[in-house]
């Protein structure tokens, strides 16, 4: 790996970032389009929701396998395969005559996305020395945060003015451009070792992570008492324990959980799991509050959230540079304090809340998250030796997908029960005013849960240190 010093990083980062921007933007384009798709294909909300749930499910299942893929195939092959699949899925979705074909297109897109994010993170960890990784991960954060932030606004604008198919027509040329640029400039930076693949581990991880993501997503939709939800989560949990046990006894595990032996990495993994529950869930709760209580349009709710998303994106490179200079603690602890205060303000929202107040508090929350996300990830991964970087990135990305599904399900179920409780004591539960107040009450309860979760993250953040590889492993790593 000595030739890495001669690699020109700029073109490689450019190719990776274009691909990642398109994939990340695609994740949030569907939200505002669901009502339109329900009309076009004559499907229920529960059915239409699978366009998002199936995407998260596939990405969550696939990410653990990428650690093995990166040891079997070159950087170029994985990137071009990922973006090629994403391009094919986008074309299928754009042309889909039925809802089933559209869902297949989304699943193929998800396969490409699931391969891409861990690859990009691992390439950054490989081609940059530790003292420059914060800035590089900050650029990655700019894309990962900014693209999903503008997704709802772009989606609302397109759906209001054009057909929903333009959501895919718009993405297609960028996906193709990413493939062409990647083919032209991307160099192989990872070492292909071709370890023996334990297929039982892959089956166990697929059933385990898939069962948990599916179960929690179904719980948010159908409630916790359904046998399907209980049995799916139980089966996923038991299978996941078997997966963990098998990884610990194998000499060449699919996902090397020995990364958790490094205390900073282990702390960061738990911290990000907790924080991402709040991040994903607030992105769903706030549009529901604005559209259901304040009665604003989907496009306007997207516009209200846009400033926070843009500031969050541009804060990512800044926090990365500050991390390189000062380390994680000076960013992570203030970031978590800001997140706690912001979420507490969300618990006070009602039908009289102004959109200006929502914009202000949402900006504060996004600044807080930007101060935590990339610095914490970089600190955790910096402590790992090089051979564990693919496994570390796969672990963090898997936990983020799973925490998103779990957090969303918990928030929605808390919101639903809070709304039901309010309406049960109302004199006229069918009145639009009562329904709006009930929704506001349920969303307040959900954000109180968010405050508790953020306080847990803050306690964890107090123990974070600048992740450094132990001296006896530095030469080996």
Coordinates of C-alpha atoms in Angstrom, one line a residue:
X1 CA 0.0 0.0 0.0
X2 CA 3.1 2.3 -0.3
X3 CA 1.9 3.6 -3.6
X4 CA -0.9 5.5 -1.9
X5 CA 1.4 8.5 -1.4
X6 CA 1.5 9.0 -5.1
X7 CA -2.3 8.9 -5.6
X8 CA -4.0 12.2 -6.6
X9 CA -6.9 12.4 -4.1
X10 CA -8.9 15.1 -5.8
X11 CA -10.3 13.2 -8.8
X12 CA -11.0 10.1 -6.6
X13 CA -13.0 12.2 -4.1
X14 CA -14.8 14.0 -7.0
X15 CA -16.0 10.7 -8.5
X16 CA -17.0 9.3 -5.1
X17 CA -18.9 12.4 -4.0
X18 CA -21.0 12.7 -7.2
X19 CA -22.1 9.1 -6.8
X20 CA -22.8 9.6 -3.1
X21 CA -24.7 12.8 -3.6
X22 CA -27.1 11.2 -6.2
X23 CA -27.7 8.2 -3.9
X24 CA -28.2 10.3 -0.8
X25 CA -30.6 12.7 -2.6
X26 CA -32.6 9.7 -3.8
X27 CA -33.3 8.5 -0.2
X28 CA -35.5 11.5 0.6
X29 CA -37.1 12.2 -2.8
X30 CA -39.9 9.7 -2.2
X31 CA -41.5 11.3 0.9
X32 CA -43.5 14.1 -0.6
X33 CA -44.4 12.0 -3.6
X34 CA -46.2 9.2 -1.7
X35 CA -49.7 10.8 -1.9
X36 CA -49.3 11.2 -5.7
X37 CA -48.0 7.6 -6.1
X38 CA -51.0 6.3 -4.1
X39 CA -53.3 8.0 -6.6
X40 CA -51.3 6.9 -9.7
X41 CA -51.2 3.3 -8.7
X42 CA -54.4 3.1 -6.5
X43 CA -52.5 1.7 -3.5
X44 CA -52.9 2.4 0.2
X45 CA -50.5 4.5 2.4
X46 CA -49.3 1.3 4.1
X47 CA -48.4 -0.2 0.7
X48 CA -46.9 3.0 -0.7
X49 CA -44.7 3.3 2.4
X50 CA -42.8 0.2 1.3
X51 CA -41.0 2.4 -1.2
X52 CA -39.1 3.9 1.7
X53 CA -39.2 0.9 4.1
X54 CA -37.9 -1.6 1.5
X55 CA -35.1 0.8 0.6
X56 CA -34.0 1.1 4.3
X57 CA -34.4 -2.7 4.7
X58 CA -32.2 -3.6 1.8
X59 CA -29.5 -1.0 2.7
X60 CA -29.5 -2.3 6.3
X61 CA -29.1 -5.9 5.2
X62 CA -26.5 -5.2 2.6
X63 CA -24.1 -3.0 4.5
X64 CA -22.6 -5.8 6.6
X65 CA -21.7 -7.7 3.5
X66 CA -19.7 -4.8 2.1
X67 CA -16.8 -5.5 4.5
X68 CA -16.3 -8.8 2.7
X69 CA -16.9 -7.3 -0.8
X70 CA -14.1 -4.8 -0.2
X71 CA -11.7 -7.6 0.6
X72 CA -12.7 -9.6 -2.5
X73 CA -13.1 -6.9 -5.2
X74 CA -11.2 -3.8 -6.2
X75 CA -12.4 -0.3 -5.4
X76 CA -13.2 0.4 -9.1
X77 CA -15.2 -2.8 -9.4
X78 CA -17.3 -2.1 -6.3
X79 CA -17.9 1.6 -7.2
X80 CA -18.8 0.9 -10.8
X81 CA -21.1 -2.0 -9.9
X82 CA -22.8 0.0 -7.2
X83 CA -23.4 3.0 -9.4
X84 CA -24.3 0.8 -12.4
X85 CA -27.0 -1.0 -10.3
X86 CA -28.2 2.4 -9.0
X87 CA -28.5 3.7 -12.6
X88 CA -30.4 0.5 -13.7
X89 CA -32.8 0.8 -10.8
X90 CA -33.4 4.4 -11.5
X91 CA -34.3 3.7 -15.1
X92 CA -36.6 0.8 -14.1
X93 CA -38.4 3.1 -11.6
X94 CA -38.8 5.9 -14.1
X95 CA -40.4 3.6 -16.7
X96 CA -42.4 1.5 -14.2
X97 CA -45.9 0.6 -15.5
X98 CA -47.1 -0.8 -12.1
X99 CA -46.3 -0.3 -8.4
X100 CA -44.6 -3.7 -8.2
X101 CA -42.1 -2.7 -10.9
X102 CA -41.5 0.7 -9.2
X103 CA -40.7 -1.2 -6.0
X104 CA -38.3 -3.5 -7.8
X105 CA -36.5 -0.4 -9.2
X106 CA -36.2 1.1 -5.7
X107 CA -34.8 -2.2 -4.3
X108 CA -32.2 -2.3 -7.1
X109 CA -31.3 1.4 -6.3
X110 CA -31.0 0.3 -2.6
X111 CA -28.5 -2.4 -3.5
X112 CA -26.3 0.2 -5.1
X113 CA -26.6 2.6 -2.2
X114 CA -25.9 -0.1 0.3
X115 CA -22.6 -0.9 -1.4
X116 CA -21.6 2.7 -1.9
X117 CA -21.5 4.5 1.5
X118 CA -19.2 2.1 3.4
X119 CA -16.9 2.0 0.3
X120 CA -16.6 5.8 0.2
X121 CA -15.9 6.0 4.0
X122 CA -13.3 3.2 3.7
X123 CA -11.5 4.9 0.7
X124 CA -11.3 8.1 2.7
X125 CA -9.8 6.2 5.7
X126 CA -7.3 4.6 3.3
X127 CA -6.1 7.5 1.1
X128 CA -5.9 10.2 3.9
X129 CA -3.5 10.1 6.9
X130 CA -5.2 10.4 10.3
X131 CA -4.4 14.1 10.7
X132 CA -6.3 15.0 7.5
X133 CA -9.2 12.6 7.8
X134 CA -11.5 15.0 9.6
X135 CA -11.5 17.5 6.7
X136 CA -12.1 14.6 4.2
X137 CA -14.9 13.1 6.3
X138 CA -16.4 16.6 6.6
X139 CA -16.6 16.8 2.8
X140 CA -18.4 13.4 2.9
X141 CA -20.7 14.8 5.6
X142 CA -21.5 17.8 3.4
X143 CA -22.9 15.4 0.8
X144 CA -24.5 12.9 3.2
X145 CA -26.4 15.7 5.1
X146 CA -27.0 18.3 2.4
X147 CA -28.4 15.9 -0.3
X148 CA -31.2 14.4 1.9
X149 CA -32.0 17.9 3.3
X150 CA -32.9 19.3 -0.1
X151 CA -34.7 16.1 -1.2
X152 CA -38.2 17.0 0.2
X153 CA -38.1 20.5 -1.3
X154 CA -37.0 19.3 -4.7
X155 CA -39.5 16.5 -4.5
X156 CA -42.4 18.9 -3.6
X157 CA -41.4 21.3 -6.4
X158 CA -41.3 18.4 -9.0
X159 CA -44.5 16.7 -7.9
X160 CA -46.4 20.0 -7.8
X161 CA -45.3 21.0 -11.3
X162 CA -44.4 17.8 -13.2
X163 CA -45.1 14.0 -13.0
X164 CA -43.6 11.9 -10.2
X165 CA -41.5 10.1 -12.9
X166 CA -39.4 13.3 -13.1
X167 CA -38.0 12.4 -9.7
X168 CA -36.2 9.5 -11.5
X169 CA -35.6 11.3 -14.8
X170 CA -33.8 14.0 -12.8
X171 CA -31.5 11.5 -11.1
X172 CA -30.7 9.3 -14.2
X173 CA -28.1 11.6 -16.0
X174 CA -26.3 12.2 -12.7
X175 CA -26.1 8.5 -12.0
X176 CA -24.7 7.9 -15.5
X177 CA -22.2 10.8 -15.1
X178 CA -21.0 9.3 -11.9
X179 CA -20.3 5.9 -13.6
X180 CA -18.4 7.6 -16.5
X181 CA -16.3 9.8 -14.2
X182 CA -15.6 6.8 -11.9
X183 CA -14.5 4.7 -14.9
X184 CA -12.2 7.5 -16.0
X185 CA -10.5 8.6 -12.8
X186 CA -11.0 6.1 -10.0
X187 CA -8.0 4.2 -8.8
X188 CA -7.8 1.0 -6.8
X189 CA -6.8 1.9 -3.2
X190 CA -7.9 -1.2 -1.2
X191 CA -6.0 -4.4 -0.9
X192 CA -7.7 -7.5 -2.3
X193 CA -7.0 -10.4 0.1
X194 CA -9.9 -12.7 -0.9
X195 CA -10.5 -14.3 2.5
X196 CA -12.7 -17.3 2.8
X197 CA -16.4 -16.2 2.9
X198 CA -18.6 -17.7 5.6
X199 CA -22.0 -17.9 3.8
X200 CA -23.8 -18.9 7.0
X201 CA -22.7 -15.5 8.5
X202 CA -24.2 -13.7 5.5
X203 CA -27.5 -15.6 5.9
X204 CA -27.5 -14.9 9.7
X205 CA -26.8 -11.1 9.2
X206 CA -29.4 -10.9 6.5
X207 CA -32.1 -12.5 8.6
X208 CA -31.0 -10.8 11.8
X209 CA -30.7 -7.2 10.6
X210 CA -33.5 -7.6 8.1
X211 CA -35.9 -9.0 10.7
X212 CA -35.2 -6.2 13.2
X213 CA -35.6 -3.4 10.6
X214 CA -38.7 -5.0 9.1
X215 CA -40.2 -5.7 12.5
X216 CA -39.7 -2.1 13.9
X217 CA -40.9 -0.6 10.6
X218 CA -44.0 -2.7 10.7
X219 CA -44.6 -1.7 14.4
X220 CA -44.6 1.9 13.4
X221 CA -47.3 1.1 10.8
X222 CA -49.4 -1.5 12.5
X223 CA -48.7 -1.3 16.3
X224 CA -46.7 -3.3 18.7
X225 CA -49.3 -5.9 19.6
X226 CA -49.4 -7.6 16.1
X227 CA -48.0 -11.2 16.2
X228 CA -46.1 -10.5 13.0
X229 CA -44.3 -7.6 14.6
X230 CA -43.4 -9.5 17.8
X231 CA -42.2 -12.7 16.1
X232 CA -40.2 -10.8 13.4
X233 CA -38.3 -8.7 16.0
X234 CA -37.8 -11.8 18.2
X235 CA -36.5 -13.9 15.3
X236 CA -34.3 -11.0 14.1
X237 CA -32.9 -10.6 17.6
X238 CA -32.1 -14.3 18.2
X239 CA -30.5 -14.6 14.7
X240 CA -28.5 -11.5 15.4
X241 CA -27.1 -13.0 18.6
X242 CA -26.1 -16.1 16.6
X243 CA -24.4 -13.9 14.0
X244 CA -22.4 -12.1 16.8
X245 CA -21.4 -15.4 18.3
X246 CA -20.3 -16.8 15.0
X247 CA -18.2 -13.7 14.2
X248 CA -16.4 -14.0 17.5
X249 CA -15.4 -17.7 16.8
X250 CA -14.4 -17.3 13.2
X251 CA -10.8 -16.6 12.2
X252 CA -12.0 -14.6 9.2
X253 CA -15.4 -13.1 10.2
X254 CA -17.7 -11.4 7.7
X255 CA -18.0 -8.4 10.1
X256 CA -15.1 -8.3 12.5
X257 CA -16.7 -7.3 15.8
X258 CA -13.3 -7.2 17.4
X259 CA -13.5 -3.5 16.4
X260 CA -15.5 -3.1 19.6
X261 CA -12.3 -3.9 21.6
X262 CA -11.2 -0.4 20.9
X263 CA -13.0 1.8 23.5
X264 CA -13.4 5.0 21.5
X265 CA -14.9 3.1 18.5
X266 CA -17.3 1.2 20.8
X267 CA -18.4 4.4 22.5
X268 CA -18.9 6.1 19.1
X269 CA -20.9 3.2 17.8
X270 CA -23.4 3.4 20.7
X271 CA -23.4 7.3 20.6
X272 CA -24.2 7.4 16.9
X273 CA -26.9 4.6 17.2
X274 CA -28.7 6.8 19.8
X275 CA -28.2 10.1 18.0
X276 CA -29.4 8.7 14.6
X277 CA -32.6 7.5 16.1
X278 CA -33.4 11.2 16.8
X279 CA -32.0 12.5 13.5
X280 CA -34.1 10.2 11.3
X281 CA -37.2 10.5 13.5
X282 CA -37.3 14.3 13.7
X283 CA -37.1 14.3 9.8
X284 CA -40.4 12.5 9.8
X285 CA -42.1 14.1 12.8
X286 CA -41.6 17.7 11.8
X287 CA -43.3 17.5 8.3
X288 CA -46.1 15.5 10.0
X289 CA -46.5 18.4 12.5
X290 CA -46.4 21.1 9.9
X291 CA -48.8 19.4 7.4
X292 CA -51.2 17.9 10.0
X293 CA -51.3 20.7 12.7
X294 CA -50.2 23.9 10.9
X295 CA -51.9 22.7 7.6
X296 CA -49.0 23.8 5.3
X297 CA -48.4 22.1 2.0
X298 CA -45.7 19.4 1.4
X299 CA -43.6 21.9 -0.6
X300 CA -43.8 24.6 2.0
X301 CA -42.9 22.1 4.8
X302 CA -39.9 21.1 2.7
X303 CA -38.9 24.8 2.3
X304 CA -39.2 25.3 6.1
X305 CA -36.7 22.5 6.7
X306 CA -34.4 23.6 3.9
X307 CA -32.3 26.2 5.8
X308 CA -31.4 23.8 8.6
X309 CA -30.5 21.1 6.0
X310 CA -28.3 23.5 4.1
X311 CA -26.5 24.8 7.2
X312 CA -26.1 21.2 8.5
X313 CA -24.4 20.3 5.2
X314 CA -22.1 23.3 5.1
X315 CA -21.2 22.8 8.8
X316 CA -19.9 19.3 8.1
X317 CA -16.6 20.3 6.4
X318 CA -16.1 23.1 9.1
X319 CA -16.5 20.6 11.9
X320 CA -14.2 18.2 10.1
X321 CA -11.4 20.9 9.9
X322 CA -12.0 21.8 13.6
X323 CA -11.7 18.1 14.4
X324 CA -8.3 17.9 12.7
X325 CA -7.2 20.9 14.8
X326 CA -8.8 20.4 18.2
X327 CA -10.1 16.8 18.4
X328 CA -13.6 15.6 19.0
X329 CA -14.5 16.7 22.6
X330 CA -14.6 20.4 21.8
X331 CA -17.2 19.7 19.1
X332 CA -19.2 16.7 20.3
X333 CA -20.1 17.9 23.8
X334 CA -21.4 21.4 22.7
X335 CA -23.2 19.7 19.7
X336 CA -25.0 17.3 22.0
X337 CA -26.0 20.1 24.4
X338 CA -27.5 22.1 21.5
X339 CA -29.3 19.0 20.3
X340 CA -30.9 18.4 23.8
X341 CA -32.0 22.1 24.0
X342 CA -33.5 22.0 20.5
X343 CA -35.4 18.8 21.1
X344 CA -36.8 20.3 24.3
X345 CA -38.1 23.2 22.3
X346 CA -39.8 20.8 19.9
X347 CA -41.9 19.5 22.9
X348 CA -43.5 22.9 23.2
X349 CA -44.9 23.0 19.6
X350 CA -48.7 23.5 19.2
X351 CA -51.1 24.9 16.6
X352 CA -50.0 28.5 17.4
X353 CA -46.3 27.8 16.7
X354 CA -44.9 30.1 14.0
X355 CA -43.0 28.7 11.0
X356 CA -40.1 31.1 11.8
X357 CA -39.7 29.5 15.3
X358 CA -39.6 26.0 13.6
X359 CA -37.0 27.2 11.2
X360 CA -34.8 28.6 14.0
X361 CA -35.0 25.5 16.3
X362 CA -34.5 23.2 13.3
X363 CA -31.4 25.1 12.3
X364 CA -30.1 24.8 15.9
X365 CA -30.7 21.0 15.9
X366 CA -28.9 20.6 12.5
X367 CA -25.9 22.6 13.8
X368 CA -25.8 20.3 16.9
X369 CA -25.9 17.2 14.8
X370 CA -23.2 18.5 12.4
X371 CA -20.9 19.1 15.3
X372 CA -21.3 15.5 16.4
X373 CA -21.7 13.2 13.4
X374 CA -18.5 13.3 11.4
X375 CA -16.1 14.2 14.3
X376 CA -17.4 11.2 16.3
X377 CA -17.2 8.8 13.4
X378 CA -13.7 10.0 12.5
X379 CA -12.5 9.7 16.1
X380 CA -13.9 6.1 16.3
X381 CA -12.4 4.9 13.0
X382 CA -9.1 6.6 13.7
X383 CA -8.6 4.2 16.6
X384 CA -8.9 1.1 14.4
X385 CA -5.9 -0.5 12.6
X386 CA -6.1 -0.4 8.8
X387 CA -7.3 -4.0 8.4
X388 CA -10.4 -3.2 10.6
X389 CA -11.4 0.0 8.7
X390 CA -13.8 -1.9 6.2
X391 CA -15.4 -3.6 9.2
X392 CA -15.6 -0.4 11.3
X393 CA -17.3 1.5 8.5
X394 CA -19.7 -1.4 7.8
X395 CA -20.6 -1.6 11.6
X396 CA -21.3 2.2 11.8
X397 CA -23.4 2.3 8.7
X398 CA -25.4 -0.8 9.6
X399 CA -26.1 0.6 13.1
X400 CA -27.3 3.9 11.5
X401 CA -29.7 2.2 9.2
X402 CA -31.1 -0.1 12.0
X403 CA -31.3 2.8 14.5
X404 CA -33.2 4.9 11.9
X405 CA -35.9 2.2 11.5
X406 CA -36.1 1.6 15.3
X407 CA -36.2 5.3 16.1
X408 CA -38.9 6.0 13.5
X409 CA -41.1 3.1 14.8
X410 CA -40.7 4.2 18.4
X411 CA -41.5 7.9 17.6
X412 CA -44.5 7.0 15.5
X413 CA -46.0 4.6 18.0
X414 CA -45.5 7.2 20.9
X415 CA -47.1 9.8 18.7
X416 CA -50.1 7.6 17.8
X417 CA -50.8 6.6 21.4
X418 CA -50.5 10.2 22.6
X419 CA -52.9 11.3 19.9
X420 CA -55.4 8.5 20.8
X421 CA -55.2 9.4 24.5
X422 CA -55.9 13.1 23.7
X423 CA -58.9 12.3 21.5
X424 CA -60.4 9.8 24.0
X425 CA -60.8 12.7 26.4
X426 CA -62.1 15.1 23.8
X427 CA -65.8 16.1 23.6
X428 CA -65.8 16.0 19.8
X429 CA -62.9 13.7 18.7
X430 CA -64.0 14.0 15.0
X431 CA -63.6 17.7 14.9
X432 CA -60.6 18.9 12.8
X433 CA -59.4 21.1 15.7
X434 CA -59.4 18.2 18.1
X435 CA -57.6 16.0 15.6
X436 CA -54.9 18.7 15.0
X437 CA -54.5 19.3 18.8
X438 CA -54.3 15.5 19.3
X439 CA -51.6 15.2 16.7
X440 CA -49.6 18.0 18.3
X441 CA -50.0 16.3 21.7
X442 CA -48.7 13.0 20.3
X443 CA -45.8 14.7 18.6
X444 CA -44.9 16.5 21.8
X445 CA -44.7 13.1 23.6
X446 CA -42.5 11.7 20.9
X447 CA -40.1 14.6 21.2
X448 CA -39.9 14.1 25.0
X449 CA -38.7 10.6 24.2
X450 CA -36.2 12.3 21.8
X451 CA -35.0 14.6 24.7
X452 CA -34.3 11.5 26.9
X453 CA -32.4 9.8 24.1
X454 CA -30.3 12.9 23.4
X455 CA -29.5 13.2 27.1
X456 CA -28.2 9.5 27.0
X457 CA -26.1 10.6 24.0
X458 CA -24.8 13.6 25.9
X459 CA -23.7 11.4 28.8
X460 CA -21.9 9.1 26.4
X461 CA -20.3 12.1 24.7
X462 CA -18.6 13.2 27.9
X463 CA -16.4 10.1 27.7
X464 CA -15.2 10.5 24.1
X465 CA -11.5 10.9 23.4
X466 CA -9.5 11.5 20.3
X467 CA -9.2 8.0 18.9
X468 CA -5.6 7.0 18.4
X469 CA -4.3 3.6 17.4
X470 CA -2.5 1.9 20.4
X471 CA 1.3 2.3 20.0
X472 CA 2.0 -1.4 19.8
X473 CA -0.3 -1.6 16.7
X474 CA 0.7 1.5 14.8
X475 CA 3.5 -0.2 12.9
X476 CA 1.3 -3.2 12.1
X477 CA -1.7 -1.1 11.2

